[in-house]
């Protein structure tokens, strides 16, 4: 069981720690909303990682050939959603800055905790590479591939816990940044920087892997 626990923790941190577009959006979302919203959004990302870990444990070697034909369409869809979010965030920040603060009637109120959870869950699920990653780890690890159901459950829970802890750290960083940069110009600069970063990372999803 210890081997499955360690394997799950390493798998969860392995998929969560590289900073990508979803992490950048999570930090930006927490910056302009609240820590509570960021926490729920972070758990949405971790829930998707945990679900994909579960699918990999249950599905095994049958998953990769089924998912590979869908990877390019999902990458395009994911990139399109992220670019749209980046554009919306940048335009909203510009309108708010020109209006001297909050922009009434802008794009509506920021998402609440439940909506943020659902949005980040859906956005993370649009990356089929995650399930391929977990499937490769499961098939390559004797501690998980041939283990009892209890050990597989420990692997999935450990992967979820690792991902959740990292995403919560990212959300916490966004909350601290939001408190530090409360001025109109600070909000504008961070929003535009975040939108630019998310766009760059989204475009990178479409580039072939080296």
Coordinates of C-alpha atoms in Angstrom, one line a residue:
X1 CA 0.0 0.0 0.0
X2 CA 2.9 2.3 0.7
X3 CA 4.2 1.9 -2.8
X4 CA 0.8 2.7 -4.2
X5 CA 0.6 5.8 -2.0
X6 CA 4.0 7.1 -3.1
X7 CA 3.3 6.3 -6.7
X8 CA 0.0 8.2 -6.5
X9 CA 1.6 11.2 -4.8
X10 CA 4.4 11.4 -7.4
X11 CA 1.9 11.0 -10.3
X12 CA -0.3 13.8 -8.9
X13 CA 2.6 16.2 -8.4
X14 CA 4.0 15.2 -11.8
X15 CA 0.9 16.3 -13.7
X16 CA 0.1 19.3 -11.4
X17 CA 3.5 21.1 -10.9
X18 CA 4.3 22.2 -14.4
X19 CA 2.8 25.6 -14.8
X20 CA 0.5 25.7 -17.7
X21 CA -2.4 27.8 -19.0
X22 CA -4.9 26.3 -16.5
X23 CA -2.6 27.1 -13.5
X24 CA -2.2 30.7 -14.9
X25 CA -5.9 31.1 -15.2
X26 CA -6.5 29.7 -11.7
X27 CA -4.1 32.2 -10.2
X28 CA -5.6 35.1 -12.2
X29 CA -9.2 34.0 -11.2
X30 CA -8.3 33.9 -7.5
X31 CA -6.6 37.3 -7.8
X32 CA -9.7 39.0 -9.1
X33 CA -12.3 37.1 -7.0
X34 CA -11.7 35.6 -3.6
X35 CA -9.7 32.9 -1.9
X36 CA -12.9 30.8 -1.5
X37 CA -13.6 30.9 -5.2
X38 CA -9.9 30.0 -5.9
X39 CA -10.1 27.1 -3.5
X40 CA -13.2 25.7 -5.3
X41 CA -11.6 26.3 -8.7
X42 CA -8.4 24.5 -7.5
X43 CA -10.5 21.5 -6.3
X44 CA -12.1 21.5 -9.8
X45 CA -8.7 21.0 -11.4
X46 CA -7.7 18.3 -8.8
X47 CA -11.1 16.5 -9.3
X48 CA -10.3 16.2 -13.0
X49 CA -6.8 14.8 -12.3
X50 CA -8.3 12.4 -9.8
X51 CA -11.0 11.3 -12.3
X52 CA -8.4 10.7 -15.0
X53 CA -6.3 8.7 -12.5
X54 CA -9.3 6.6 -11.8
X55 CA -10.0 6.0 -15.5
X56 CA -6.4 5.1 -16.0
X57 CA -6.4 2.6 -13.2
X58 CA -9.7 1.0 -14.3
X59 CA -9.1 1.2 -18.1
X60 CA -5.5 0.3 -18.3
X61 CA -4.0 -0.4 -21.8
X62 CA -7.3 -0.1 -23.7
X63 CA -7.5 3.7 -23.2
X64 CA -4.6 5.1 -25.2
X65 CA -5.7 3.9 -28.6
X66 CA -9.2 5.2 -28.0
X67 CA -8.1 8.6 -26.9
X68 CA -5.3 9.3 -29.4
X69 CA -7.6 10.2 -32.3
X70 CA -9.3 12.8 -30.1
X71 CA -6.2 14.5 -28.8
X72 CA -5.9 17.1 -31.6
X73 CA -9.5 18.2 -31.5
X74 CA -9.4 18.5 -27.8
X75 CA -6.2 20.5 -27.9
X76 CA -7.8 22.9 -30.3
X77 CA -11.0 23.2 -28.2
X78 CA -8.9 23.7 -25.0
X79 CA -6.7 26.3 -26.7
X80 CA -9.8 28.2 -28.0
X81 CA -11.5 28.3 -24.6
X82 CA -8.3 29.5 -22.9
X83 CA -7.7 32.3 -25.5
X84 CA -11.4 33.4 -25.1
X85 CA -10.9 33.5 -21.3
X86 CA -7.7 35.5 -21.8
X87 CA -9.3 38.0 -24.1
X88 CA -12.3 38.4 -21.9
X89 CA -10.1 39.0 -18.9
X90 CA -7.9 41.6 -20.7
X91 CA -10.9 43.5 -22.2
X92 CA -12.7 43.5 -18.8
X93 CA -9.5 44.9 -17.1
X94 CA -9.2 47.7 -19.8
X95 CA -12.8 48.7 -19.4
X96 CA -12.6 48.7 -15.6
X97 CA -9.4 50.8 -15.7
X98 CA -10.9 53.3 -18.1
X99 CA -14.0 53.5 -15.9
X100 CA -12.0 54.3 -12.9
X101 CA -12.5 51.0 -11.1
X102 CA -15.3 48.5 -11.5
X103 CA -17.0 48.6 -14.8
X104 CA -20.8 48.4 -14.4
X105 CA -22.6 46.2 -16.9
X106 CA -19.2 45.0 -18.1
X107 CA -19.2 41.2 -18.4
X108 CA -21.4 40.5 -15.4
X109 CA -20.3 39.5 -11.9
X110 CA -17.2 37.3 -11.5
X111 CA -17.9 33.6 -11.1
X112 CA -18.9 32.3 -7.7
X113 CA -17.3 29.3 -6.1
X114 CA -19.6 26.6 -7.6
X115 CA -19.3 28.1 -11.1
X116 CA -15.5 28.3 -10.8
X117 CA -15.3 24.7 -9.7
X118 CA -17.4 23.5 -12.7
X119 CA -15.5 25.7 -15.1
X120 CA -12.0 24.5 -14.0
X121 CA -13.2 20.9 -13.9
X122 CA -14.5 21.1 -17.4
X123 CA -11.4 23.0 -18.7
X124 CA -9.0 20.4 -17.2
X125 CA -11.1 17.5 -18.5
X126 CA -10.5 18.9 -22.0
X127 CA -6.9 17.8 -21.8
X128 CA -6.9 14.1 -22.8
X129 CA -3.1 14.0 -22.4
X130 CA -3.7 13.7 -18.6
X131 CA -5.4 10.3 -18.9
X132 CA -2.7 9.1 -21.3
X133 CA -0.1 10.3 -18.7
X134 CA -1.8 8.4 -15.9
X135 CA -2.3 5.3 -18.0
X136 CA 1.4 5.2 -18.9
X137 CA 2.3 5.5 -15.2
X138 CA -0.2 2.8 -14.2
X139 CA 1.0 0.4 -16.8
X140 CA 4.6 1.1 -16.1
X141 CA 4.3 0.6 -12.4
X142 CA 4.2 -2.9 -11.0
X143 CA 3.1 -1.5 -7.7
X144 CA -0.2 -0.3 -9.3
X145 CA -0.7 -2.3 -12.5
X146 CA -1.0 -5.7 -10.7
X147 CA -2.2 -4.4 -7.3
X148 CA -5.4 -5.1 -5.3
X149 CA -8.4 -2.8 -5.7
X150 CA -7.6 -1.2 -2.3
X151 CA -4.1 -0.3 -3.5
X152 CA -5.5 1.2 -6.7
X153 CA -7.9 3.3 -4.7
X154 CA -5.0 4.6 -2.6
X155 CA -3.1 5.5 -5.8
X156 CA -6.1 7.5 -7.1
X157 CA -6.7 9.3 -3.7
X158 CA -3.0 10.1 -3.4
X159 CA -2.9 11.5 -6.9
X160 CA -6.0 13.7 -6.1
X161 CA -4.5 14.8 -2.8
X162 CA -1.2 15.8 -4.5
X163 CA -2.9 17.7 -7.3
X164 CA -5.2 19.4 -4.8
X165 CA -2.4 20.5 -2.6
X166 CA -0.5 22.1 -5.5
X167 CA -3.5 23.8 -7.0
X168 CA -4.4 25.2 -3.6
X169 CA -0.9 26.6 -3.4
X170 CA -1.4 28.3 -6.8
X171 CA -4.8 29.7 -5.7
X172 CA -3.2 31.0 -2.4
X173 CA -0.5 32.7 -4.4
X174 CA -3.2 34.4 -6.5
X175 CA -5.1 35.5 -3.4
X176 CA -1.9 37.1 -1.9
X177 CA -1.2 38.8 -5.2
X178 CA -4.7 40.2 -5.3
X179 CA -4.3 41.7 -1.8
X180 CA -0.9 43.2 -2.7
X181 CA -2.1 44.8 -6.0
X182 CA -5.3 46.5 -5.1
X183 CA -4.8 49.7 -7.1
X184 CA -6.5 50.3 -10.5
X185 CA -3.2 50.3 -12.3
X186 CA -1.9 47.2 -10.5
X187 CA -5.1 45.3 -11.4
X188 CA -4.7 46.3 -15.0
X189 CA -1.1 45.3 -15.3
X190 CA -1.6 41.9 -13.7
X191 CA -4.7 41.2 -15.7
X192 CA -3.0 42.0 -19.0
X193 CA 0.1 40.0 -18.0
X194 CA -2.0 37.1 -17.0
X195 CA -4.1 37.2 -20.3
X196 CA -0.9 37.4 -22.3
X197 CA 0.6 34.4 -20.4
X198 CA -2.6 32.3 -20.8
X199 CA -2.7 33.1 -24.5
X200 CA 1.0 32.0 -25.0
X201 CA 0.5 28.8 -23.0
X202 CA -2.7 28.1 -25.0
X203 CA -0.9 28.5 -28.3
X204 CA 1.8 26.1 -27.0
X205 CA -0.8 23.4 -26.7
X206 CA -1.1 23.3 -30.5
X207 CA 2.7 23.1 -31.1
X208 CA 4.2 19.6 -31.7
X209 CA 6.1 18.2 -28.7
X210 CA 9.9 18.3 -29.1

